[in-house]
Coordinates of C-alpha atoms in Angstrom, one line a residue:
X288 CA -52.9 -7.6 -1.0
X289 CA -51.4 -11.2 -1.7
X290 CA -50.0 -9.5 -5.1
X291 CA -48.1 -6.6 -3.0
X292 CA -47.0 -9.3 -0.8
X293 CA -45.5 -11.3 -3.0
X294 CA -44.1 -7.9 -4.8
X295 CA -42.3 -7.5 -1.4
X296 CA -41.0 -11.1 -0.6
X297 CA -39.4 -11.1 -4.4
X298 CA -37.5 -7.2 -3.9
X299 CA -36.4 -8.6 -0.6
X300 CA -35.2 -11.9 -2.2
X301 CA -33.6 -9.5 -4.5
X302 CA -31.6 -7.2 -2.5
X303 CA -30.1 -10.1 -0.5
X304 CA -29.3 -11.9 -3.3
X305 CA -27.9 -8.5 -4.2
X306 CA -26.2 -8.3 -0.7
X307 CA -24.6 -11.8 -0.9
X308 CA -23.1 -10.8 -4.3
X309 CA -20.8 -8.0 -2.4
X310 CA -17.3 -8.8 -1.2
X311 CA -16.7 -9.8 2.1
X312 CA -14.6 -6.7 3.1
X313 CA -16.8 -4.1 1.2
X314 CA -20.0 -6.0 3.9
X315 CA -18.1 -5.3 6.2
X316 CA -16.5 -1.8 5.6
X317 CA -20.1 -0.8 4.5
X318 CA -21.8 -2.6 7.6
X319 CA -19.6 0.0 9.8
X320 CA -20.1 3.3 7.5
X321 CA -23.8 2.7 7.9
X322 CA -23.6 1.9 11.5
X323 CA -21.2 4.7 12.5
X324 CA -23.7 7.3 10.1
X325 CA -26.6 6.1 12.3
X326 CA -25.2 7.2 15.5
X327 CA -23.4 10.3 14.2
X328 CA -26.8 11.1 12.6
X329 CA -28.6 10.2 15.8
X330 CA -25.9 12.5 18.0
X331 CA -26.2 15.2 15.3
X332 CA -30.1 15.2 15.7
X333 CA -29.9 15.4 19.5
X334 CA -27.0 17.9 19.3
X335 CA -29.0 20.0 16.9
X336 CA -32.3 19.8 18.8
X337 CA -30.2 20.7 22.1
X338 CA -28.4 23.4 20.3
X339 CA -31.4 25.1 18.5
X340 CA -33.6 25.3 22.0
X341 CA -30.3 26.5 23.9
X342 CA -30.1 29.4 20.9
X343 CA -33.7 30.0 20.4
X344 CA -33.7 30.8 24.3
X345 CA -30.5 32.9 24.2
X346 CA -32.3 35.2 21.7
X347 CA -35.3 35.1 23.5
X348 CA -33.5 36.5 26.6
X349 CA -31.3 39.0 24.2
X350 CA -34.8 40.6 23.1
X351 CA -36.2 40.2 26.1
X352 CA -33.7 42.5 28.0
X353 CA -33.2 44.6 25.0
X354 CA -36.6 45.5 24.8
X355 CA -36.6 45.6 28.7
X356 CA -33.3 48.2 28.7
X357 CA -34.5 50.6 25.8
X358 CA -38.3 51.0 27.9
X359 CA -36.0 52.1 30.7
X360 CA -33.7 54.5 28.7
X361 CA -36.7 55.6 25.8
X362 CA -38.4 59.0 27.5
X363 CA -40.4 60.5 24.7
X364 CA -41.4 64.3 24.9
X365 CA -45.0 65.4 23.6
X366 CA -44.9 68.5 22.0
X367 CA -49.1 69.4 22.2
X368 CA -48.8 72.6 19.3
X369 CA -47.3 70.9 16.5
X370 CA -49.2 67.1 18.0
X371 CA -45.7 65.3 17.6
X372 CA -43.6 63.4 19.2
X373 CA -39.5 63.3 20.3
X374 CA -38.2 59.9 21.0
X375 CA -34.6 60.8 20.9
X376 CA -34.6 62.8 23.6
X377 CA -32.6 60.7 25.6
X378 CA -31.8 57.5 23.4
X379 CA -30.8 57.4 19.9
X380 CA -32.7 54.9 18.5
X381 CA -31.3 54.8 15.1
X382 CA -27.9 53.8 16.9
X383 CA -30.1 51.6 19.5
X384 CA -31.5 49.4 16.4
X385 CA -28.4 49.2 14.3
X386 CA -26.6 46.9 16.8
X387 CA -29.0 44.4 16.5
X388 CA -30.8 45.1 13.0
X389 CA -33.7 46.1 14.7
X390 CA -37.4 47.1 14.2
X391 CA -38.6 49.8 17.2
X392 CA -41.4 51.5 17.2
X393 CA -43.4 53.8 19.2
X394 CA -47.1 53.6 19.6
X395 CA -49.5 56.4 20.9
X396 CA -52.5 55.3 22.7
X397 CA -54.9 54.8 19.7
X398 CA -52.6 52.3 18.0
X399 CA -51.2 55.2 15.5
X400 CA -47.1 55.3 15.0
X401 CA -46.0 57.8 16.1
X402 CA -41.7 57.7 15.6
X403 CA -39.5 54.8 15.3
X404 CA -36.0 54.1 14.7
X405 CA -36.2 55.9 11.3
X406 CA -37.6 59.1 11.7
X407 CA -35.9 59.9 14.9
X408 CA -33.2 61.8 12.9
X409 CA -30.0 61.1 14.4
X410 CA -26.6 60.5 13.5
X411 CA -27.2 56.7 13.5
X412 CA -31.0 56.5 12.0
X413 CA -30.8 55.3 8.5
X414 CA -34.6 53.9 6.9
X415 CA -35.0 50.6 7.3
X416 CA -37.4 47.9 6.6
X417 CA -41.1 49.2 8.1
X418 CA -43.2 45.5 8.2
X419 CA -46.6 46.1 9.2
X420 CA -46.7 45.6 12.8
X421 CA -50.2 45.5 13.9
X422 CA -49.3 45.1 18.2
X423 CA -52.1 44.0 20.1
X424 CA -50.8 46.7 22.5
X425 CA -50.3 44.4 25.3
X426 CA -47.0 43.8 27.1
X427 CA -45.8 40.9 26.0
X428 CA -43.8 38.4 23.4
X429 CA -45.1 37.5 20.0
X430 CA -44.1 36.5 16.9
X431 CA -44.7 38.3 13.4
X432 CA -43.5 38.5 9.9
X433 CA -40.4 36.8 10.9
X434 CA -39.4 39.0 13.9
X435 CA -39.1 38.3 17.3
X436 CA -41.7 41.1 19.3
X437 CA -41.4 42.6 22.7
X438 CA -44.0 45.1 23.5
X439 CA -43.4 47.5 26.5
X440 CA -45.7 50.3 28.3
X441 CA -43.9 53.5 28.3
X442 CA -45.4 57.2 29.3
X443 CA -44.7 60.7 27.7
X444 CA -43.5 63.5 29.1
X445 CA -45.2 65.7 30.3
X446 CA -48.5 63.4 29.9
X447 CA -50.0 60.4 27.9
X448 CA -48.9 56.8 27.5
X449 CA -48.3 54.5 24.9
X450 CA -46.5 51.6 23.8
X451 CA -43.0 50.5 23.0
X452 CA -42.7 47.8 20.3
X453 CA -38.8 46.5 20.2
X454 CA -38.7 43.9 17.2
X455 CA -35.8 41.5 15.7
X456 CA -35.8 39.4 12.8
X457 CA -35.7 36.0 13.0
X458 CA -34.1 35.7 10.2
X459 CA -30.2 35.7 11.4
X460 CA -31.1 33.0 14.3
X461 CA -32.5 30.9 11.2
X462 CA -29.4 31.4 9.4
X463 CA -27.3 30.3 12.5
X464 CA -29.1 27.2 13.1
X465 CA -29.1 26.2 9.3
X466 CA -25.2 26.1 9.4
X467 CA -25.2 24.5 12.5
X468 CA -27.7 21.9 10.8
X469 CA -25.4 21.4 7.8
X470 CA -22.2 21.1 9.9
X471 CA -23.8 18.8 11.7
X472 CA -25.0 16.9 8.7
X473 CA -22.0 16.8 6.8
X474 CA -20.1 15.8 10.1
X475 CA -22.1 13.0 10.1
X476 CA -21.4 12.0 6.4
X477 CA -17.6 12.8 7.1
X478 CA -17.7 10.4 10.0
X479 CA -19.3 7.6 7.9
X480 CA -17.1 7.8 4.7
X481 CA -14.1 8.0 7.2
X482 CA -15.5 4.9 9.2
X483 CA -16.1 3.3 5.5
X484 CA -12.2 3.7 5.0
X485 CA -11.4 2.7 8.2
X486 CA -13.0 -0.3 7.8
X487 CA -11.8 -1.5 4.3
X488 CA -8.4 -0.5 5.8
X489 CA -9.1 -3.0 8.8
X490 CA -11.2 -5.8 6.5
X491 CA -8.6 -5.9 4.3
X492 CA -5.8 -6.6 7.6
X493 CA -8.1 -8.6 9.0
X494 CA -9.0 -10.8 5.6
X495 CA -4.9 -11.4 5.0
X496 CA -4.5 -14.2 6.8
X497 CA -7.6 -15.5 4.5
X498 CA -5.8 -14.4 1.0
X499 CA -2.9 -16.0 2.2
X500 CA -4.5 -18.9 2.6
X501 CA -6.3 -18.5 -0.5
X502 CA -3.1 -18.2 -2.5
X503 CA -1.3 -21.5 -0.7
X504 CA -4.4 -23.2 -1.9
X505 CA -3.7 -22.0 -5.7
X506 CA -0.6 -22.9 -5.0
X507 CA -1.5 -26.3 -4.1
X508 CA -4.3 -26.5 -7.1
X509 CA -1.2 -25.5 -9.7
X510 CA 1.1 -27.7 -8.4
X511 CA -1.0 -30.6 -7.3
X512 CA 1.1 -30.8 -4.5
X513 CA -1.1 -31.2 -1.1
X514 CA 2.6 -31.6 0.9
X515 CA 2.7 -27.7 0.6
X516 CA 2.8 -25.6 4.1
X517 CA -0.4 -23.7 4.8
X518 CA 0.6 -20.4 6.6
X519 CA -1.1 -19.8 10.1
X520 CA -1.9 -16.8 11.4
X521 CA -0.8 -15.3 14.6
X522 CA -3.8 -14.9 16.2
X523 CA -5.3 -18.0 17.8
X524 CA -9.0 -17.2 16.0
X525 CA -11.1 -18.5 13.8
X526 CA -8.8 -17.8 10.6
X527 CA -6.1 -20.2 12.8
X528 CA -8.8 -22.6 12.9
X529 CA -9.5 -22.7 9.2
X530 CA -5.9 -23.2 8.1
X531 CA -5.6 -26.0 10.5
X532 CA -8.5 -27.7 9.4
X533 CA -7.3 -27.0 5.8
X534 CA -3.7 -28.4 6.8
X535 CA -5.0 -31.2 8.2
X536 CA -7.4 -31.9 5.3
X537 CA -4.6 -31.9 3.3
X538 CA -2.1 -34.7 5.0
X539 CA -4.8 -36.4 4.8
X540 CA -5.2 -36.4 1.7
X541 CA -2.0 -36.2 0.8
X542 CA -1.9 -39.8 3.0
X543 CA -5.0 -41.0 0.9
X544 CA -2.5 -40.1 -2.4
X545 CA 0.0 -42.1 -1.4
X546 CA -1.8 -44.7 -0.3
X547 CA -3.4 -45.0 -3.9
X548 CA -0.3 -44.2 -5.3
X549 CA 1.2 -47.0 -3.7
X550 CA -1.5 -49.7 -4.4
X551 CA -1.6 -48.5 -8.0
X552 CA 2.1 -49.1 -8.5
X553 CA 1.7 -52.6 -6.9
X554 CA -1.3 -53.5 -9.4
X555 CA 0.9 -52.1 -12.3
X556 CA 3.7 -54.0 -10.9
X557 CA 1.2 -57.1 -10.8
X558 CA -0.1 -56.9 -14.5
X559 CA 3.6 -56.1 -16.0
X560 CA 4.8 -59.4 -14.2
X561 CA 1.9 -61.8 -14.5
X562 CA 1.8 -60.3 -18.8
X563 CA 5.3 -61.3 -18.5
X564 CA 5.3 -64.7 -17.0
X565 CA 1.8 -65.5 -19.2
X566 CA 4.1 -65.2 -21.9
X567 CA 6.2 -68.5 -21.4
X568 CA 2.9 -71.2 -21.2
X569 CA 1.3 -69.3 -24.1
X570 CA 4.5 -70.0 -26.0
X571 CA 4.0 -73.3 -25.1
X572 CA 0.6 -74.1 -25.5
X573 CA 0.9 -72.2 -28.8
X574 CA 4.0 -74.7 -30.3
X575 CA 1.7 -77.8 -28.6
X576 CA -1.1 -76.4 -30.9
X577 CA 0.9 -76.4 -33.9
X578 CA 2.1 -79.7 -34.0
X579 CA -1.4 -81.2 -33.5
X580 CA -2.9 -79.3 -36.4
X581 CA -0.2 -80.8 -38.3
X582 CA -0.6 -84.3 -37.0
X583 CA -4.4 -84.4 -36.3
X584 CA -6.7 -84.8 -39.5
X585 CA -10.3 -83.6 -40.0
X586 CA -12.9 -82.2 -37.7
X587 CA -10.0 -82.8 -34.9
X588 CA -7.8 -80.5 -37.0
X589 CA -10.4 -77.8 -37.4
X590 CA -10.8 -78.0 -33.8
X591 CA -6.8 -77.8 -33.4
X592 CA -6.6 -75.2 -36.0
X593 CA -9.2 -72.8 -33.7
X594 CA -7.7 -73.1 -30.8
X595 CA -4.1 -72.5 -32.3
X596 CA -6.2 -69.4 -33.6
X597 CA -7.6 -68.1 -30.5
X598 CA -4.5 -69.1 -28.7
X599 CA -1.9 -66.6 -31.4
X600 CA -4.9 -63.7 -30.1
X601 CA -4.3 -64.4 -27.0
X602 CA -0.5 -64.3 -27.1
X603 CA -1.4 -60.6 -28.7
X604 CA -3.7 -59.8 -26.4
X605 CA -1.2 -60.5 -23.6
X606 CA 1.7 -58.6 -25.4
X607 CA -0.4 -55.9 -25.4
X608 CA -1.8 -55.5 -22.1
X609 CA 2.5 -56.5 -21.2
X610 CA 3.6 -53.3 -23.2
X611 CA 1.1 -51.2 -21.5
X612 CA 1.5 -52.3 -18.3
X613 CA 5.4 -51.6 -18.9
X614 CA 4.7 -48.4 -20.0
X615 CA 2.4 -48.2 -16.7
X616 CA 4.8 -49.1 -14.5
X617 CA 7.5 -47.2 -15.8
X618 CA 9.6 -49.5 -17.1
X619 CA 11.6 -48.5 -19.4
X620 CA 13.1 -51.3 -22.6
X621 CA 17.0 -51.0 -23.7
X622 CA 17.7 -48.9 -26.0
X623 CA 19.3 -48.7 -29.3
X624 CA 20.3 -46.9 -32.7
X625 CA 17.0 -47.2 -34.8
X626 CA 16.4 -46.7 -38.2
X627 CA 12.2 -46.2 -38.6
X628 CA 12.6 -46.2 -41.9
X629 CA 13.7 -49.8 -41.6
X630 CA 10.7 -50.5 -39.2
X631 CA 8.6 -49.5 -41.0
X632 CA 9.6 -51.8 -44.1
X633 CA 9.4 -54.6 -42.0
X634 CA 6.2 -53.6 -41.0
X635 CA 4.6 -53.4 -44.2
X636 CA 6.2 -56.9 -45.4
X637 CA 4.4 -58.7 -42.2
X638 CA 0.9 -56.8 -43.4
X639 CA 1.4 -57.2 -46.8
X640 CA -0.1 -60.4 -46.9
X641 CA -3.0 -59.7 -45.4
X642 CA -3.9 -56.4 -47.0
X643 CA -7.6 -57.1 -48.3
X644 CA -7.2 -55.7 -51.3
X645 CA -5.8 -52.3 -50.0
X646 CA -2.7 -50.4 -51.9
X647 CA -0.2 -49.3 -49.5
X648 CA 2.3 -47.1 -50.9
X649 CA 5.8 -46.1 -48.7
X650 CA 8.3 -43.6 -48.9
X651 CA 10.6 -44.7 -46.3
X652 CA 13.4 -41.4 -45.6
X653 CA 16.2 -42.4 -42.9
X654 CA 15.2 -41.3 -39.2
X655 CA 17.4 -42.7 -36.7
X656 CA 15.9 -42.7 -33.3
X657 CA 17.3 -44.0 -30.0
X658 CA 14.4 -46.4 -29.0
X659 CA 13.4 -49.9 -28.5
X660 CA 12.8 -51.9 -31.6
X661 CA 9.8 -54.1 -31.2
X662 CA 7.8 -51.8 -29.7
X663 CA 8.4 -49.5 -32.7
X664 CA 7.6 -52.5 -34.8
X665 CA 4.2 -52.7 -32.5
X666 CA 3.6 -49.2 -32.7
X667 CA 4.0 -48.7 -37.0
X668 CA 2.7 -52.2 -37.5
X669 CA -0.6 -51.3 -35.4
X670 CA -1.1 -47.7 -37.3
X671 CA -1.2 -49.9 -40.3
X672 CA -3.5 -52.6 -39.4
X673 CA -5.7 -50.0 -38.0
X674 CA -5.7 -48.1 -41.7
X675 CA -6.7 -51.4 -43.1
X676 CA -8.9 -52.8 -40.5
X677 CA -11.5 -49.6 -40.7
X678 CA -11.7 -48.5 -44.1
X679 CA -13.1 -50.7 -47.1
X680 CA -11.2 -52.3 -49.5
X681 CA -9.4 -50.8 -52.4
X682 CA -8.7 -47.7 -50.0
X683 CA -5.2 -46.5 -50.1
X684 CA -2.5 -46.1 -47.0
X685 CA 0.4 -44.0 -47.5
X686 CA 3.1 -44.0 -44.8
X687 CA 6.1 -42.8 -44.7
X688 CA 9.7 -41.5 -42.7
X689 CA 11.8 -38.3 -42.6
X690 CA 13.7 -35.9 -40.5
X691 CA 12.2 -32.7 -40.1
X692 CA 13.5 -30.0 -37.1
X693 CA 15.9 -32.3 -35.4
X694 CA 13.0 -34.8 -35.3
X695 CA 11.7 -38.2 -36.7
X696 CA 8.8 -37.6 -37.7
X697 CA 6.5 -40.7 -39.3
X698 CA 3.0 -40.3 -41.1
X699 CA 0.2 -43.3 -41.8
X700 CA -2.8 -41.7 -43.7
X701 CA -5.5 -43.3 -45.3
X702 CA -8.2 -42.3 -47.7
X703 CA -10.9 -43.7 -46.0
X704 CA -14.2 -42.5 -44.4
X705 CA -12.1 -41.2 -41.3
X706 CA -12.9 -41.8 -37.7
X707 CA -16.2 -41.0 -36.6
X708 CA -16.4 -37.3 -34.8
X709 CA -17.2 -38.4 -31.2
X710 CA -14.8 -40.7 -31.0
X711 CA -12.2 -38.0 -32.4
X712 CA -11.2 -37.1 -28.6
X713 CA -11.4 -40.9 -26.8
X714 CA -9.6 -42.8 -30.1
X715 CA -6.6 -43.2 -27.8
X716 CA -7.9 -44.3 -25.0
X717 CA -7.8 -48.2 -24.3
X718 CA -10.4 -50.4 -25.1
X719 CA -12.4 -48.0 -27.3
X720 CA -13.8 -49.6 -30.9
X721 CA -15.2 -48.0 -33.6
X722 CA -18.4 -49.4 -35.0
X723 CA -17.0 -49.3 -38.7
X724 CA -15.3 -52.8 -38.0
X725 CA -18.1 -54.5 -36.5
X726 CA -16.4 -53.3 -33.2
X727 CA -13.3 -56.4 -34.0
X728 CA -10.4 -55.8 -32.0
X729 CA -9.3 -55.6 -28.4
X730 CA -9.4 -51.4 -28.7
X731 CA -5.8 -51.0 -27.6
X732 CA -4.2 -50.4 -30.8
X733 CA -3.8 -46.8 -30.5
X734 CA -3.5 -46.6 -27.2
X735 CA -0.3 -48.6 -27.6
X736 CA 0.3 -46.4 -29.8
X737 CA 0.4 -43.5 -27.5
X738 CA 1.9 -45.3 -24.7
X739 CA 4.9 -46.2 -26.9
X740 CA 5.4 -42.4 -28.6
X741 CA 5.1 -40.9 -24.9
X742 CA 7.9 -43.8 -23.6
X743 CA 10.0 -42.2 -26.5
X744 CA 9.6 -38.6 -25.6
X745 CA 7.3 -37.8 -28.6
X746 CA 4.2 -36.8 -29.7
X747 CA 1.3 -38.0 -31.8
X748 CA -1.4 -36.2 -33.6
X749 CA -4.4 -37.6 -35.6
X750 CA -6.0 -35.0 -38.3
X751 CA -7.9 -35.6 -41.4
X752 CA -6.1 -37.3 -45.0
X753 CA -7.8 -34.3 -47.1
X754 CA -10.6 -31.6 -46.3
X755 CA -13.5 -33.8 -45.8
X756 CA -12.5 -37.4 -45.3
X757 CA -9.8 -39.8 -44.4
X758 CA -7.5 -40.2 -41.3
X759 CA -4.1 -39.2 -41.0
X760 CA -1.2 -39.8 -38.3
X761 CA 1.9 -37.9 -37.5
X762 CA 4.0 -39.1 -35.0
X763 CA 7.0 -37.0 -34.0
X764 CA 10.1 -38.5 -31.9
X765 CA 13.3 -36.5 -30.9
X766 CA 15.9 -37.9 -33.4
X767 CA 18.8 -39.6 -32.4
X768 CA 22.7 -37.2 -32.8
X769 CA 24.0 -37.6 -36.3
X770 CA 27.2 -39.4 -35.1
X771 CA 24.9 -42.0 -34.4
X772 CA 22.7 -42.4 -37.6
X773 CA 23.9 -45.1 -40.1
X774 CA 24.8 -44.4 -43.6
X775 CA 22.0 -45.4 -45.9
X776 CA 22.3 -45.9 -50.2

């Protein structure tokens, strides 16, 4: 019992689950077919009950008074030599049955047959179906072998008596109320797949408003634009209610945006000023610095010598977080005729020196850009140390400039052990290090990187040296007109 239970509880869980799967307008276009077949399949089954009685009766009556009319008219003569009976004396019985496919027959005393509709011999008689009426011989109704039976008392002529047995099949009234039944039945389904159409014809009017506001809100989602107008519906229902609670969802948040918006400019304002002014007492701390490790002597010197070190990080540290709050904030350096080629000679020169033993190797093609110049020179010059920072010594950088499609394209690859594969997607975000350099560094290299190539309109892409190891970039910038590019030998 707790097993069938359990059976019926998971079925039901199904077929809701089922039912919640449905669209909204087929529930409801189905929820009014089944509703509207109920009560035309309730009215068909009290019409049809209603109209089999009323026609049951109506043939009742028609044999009734049939059978009633033909004992009046029927006057059989007995003819005592030959012992035989004439029943059409007065009534042709053949023509009497044919109007209603009739049984008659005529019944001596004794039970015994003796003429019916068939063997009267008239124009009309024609041999019809004999079932085996056995008659009780009482007057009355019955029912056998599918007829309808009336028997009557009637008397010969010139003596005797006998009976009348008047008899119509069933059959034809069973016929009638079988298509009555099916037109019935298929009325009802008529009704319901009309009332299904009817009602996805109305759910889908009445769910407009709702796809309208479904599409605004796609709208909103593609553009990212919460300002956008939500349509309202005429009708002051609950459709009107949703789209104002949806509108006002959305100032709100549109409010919230701004708001955000707002204090995030002023932050990025903040950091691009107070990088800025940081710049001018780091300048001068770091010249103070200098000339003490050149006047100071021993462990003082060291000390000097530190600080002078941790002081020229800082100064990076702050020109860094200055270019990226620039970039932040929008703000956007003077710009001017520039030759990467160039840059990226000069860049190599300043990390020459401290190359650790790695071979870097040029080929420096003209590719005239209209951009700012040191943060070029921070952008190559950081792809570099980053090639020499992470791979071991004796590994060797290739970089180099060209023109390719109307754009300046530079590459710095390295054959290296490449950059670790989960932090493939996040290597230009800020602050993330890579564990191959003892995690040294601020981790804003390449994302100085990006921030400068984006400033510039271009595009960088980071893919592998060769098929199995290494690390290669390829930065692409929209070149500057040819007009504009100098001549180079």
């Amino acid at each position: 019992m707790e097993t069938l239970g359990s059976y019926i509880r998971s079925a039901a869980r199904a077929t809701y689950s089922a039912y919640r799967s449905v669209p909204v307008r087929w529930r409801l276009a189905g929820g009014s077919a089944v509703l509207t077949f109920v009560i035309l399949a309730a009215f068909a089954t009290v019409v049809g009950v209603l109209t089999e009685g009323q026609v049951r009766r109506q043939f009742d009556d028609q044999v009734h008074s049939s059978a009633d009319r033909l004992a009046r008219l029927i006057k059989p003569v007995y003819d005592a030599t030959t012992n035989r009976l004439d029943c059409a004396a007065h009534v042709d019985l053949g023509a009497f049955a044919k109007a209603d496919d009739a049984q008659i027959r005529v019944y001596n005393d004794i039970g015994r047959v003796m003429c019916s509709q068939a063997e009267t011999g008239g124009a009309n008689s024609k041999p019809l179906n004999r079932p085996a009426f056995l008659p009780p011989l009482q007057p009355g109704t019955y029912e056998q072998n599918g007829y309808r039976v009336e028997v009557r008392e009637i008397g010969f002529f010139p003596a005797g008596e006998g009976s009348l047995l008047y008899a119509r099949p069933l059959s034809a009234i069973d016929q009638t109320l079988a298509r009555v039944r099916l037109f019935l039945g298929l009325g009802a389904l008529a009704g319901a797949v009309l009332a299904l159409l009817a009602g996805l014809f109305v759910a889908r009017r009445a769910m407009r408003p709702i796809a309208e506001l479904t599409d605004a809100a796609r709208e909103i989602e593609r553009t990212r634009d919460p300002s956008l107008k939500i349509p309202y519906p005429e009708a002051e229902d609950e459709v009107a209610e949703l789209a104002r609670t949806l509108d006002g969802m959305l100032r709100s948040l549109d409010a919230a945006r701004g708001e955000t918006e707002t204090m995030l400019e002023r932050q990025r304002e903040f950091i691009a000023d107070a990088s800025h002014e940081l710049r001018t007492p780091l300048t001068s701390v770091l010249a103070n610095l200098e000339l003490l490790s050149e006047e100071l002597g021993g462990e003082q010197a060291e000390t000097a010598h530190a600080a002078l070190r941790s002081t020229r990080r800082m100064r990076r540290l702050v020109g860094d977080l200055l270019l990226l709050a620039r970039a932040d904030a929008r703000r956007v350096s003077p710009r001017r005729p520039t030759d990467l080629a160039q840059v990226l000679i000069e860049a190599v020169s300043e990390l020459e020196p401290v190359a650790d033993g790695h071979e870097i190797s040029i080929s420096p093609s003209p590719a005239v850009i209209a951009g700012a110049r040191d943060d070029l020179h921070r952008l190559v010059l950081n792809l570099l140390e980053n090639a020499v920072r992470h791979t071991p010594p004796g590994t060797h950088v290739q970089a180099s400039t060209g023109l390719r499609d109307g754009q300046a394209v530079l590459v710095v690859a390295d054959d290296g052990p490449g950059i670790a594969p989960e932090l493939e997607r996040r290597v230009f975000e800020r602050f993330v290090r890579g564990g191959r350099d003892g995690a040294r560094g601020s981790g804003l290299g390449l994302a100085i990187v990006r921030a400068v190539v984006e400033s510039h309109g271009g595009t960088v892409e980071l893919g592998p040296f060769r098929p199995g190891g290494g690390t290669r970039f390829e930065i692409r910038i929209p070149a500057a007109s040819r007009q504009r590019q100098p001549a180079h030998d």
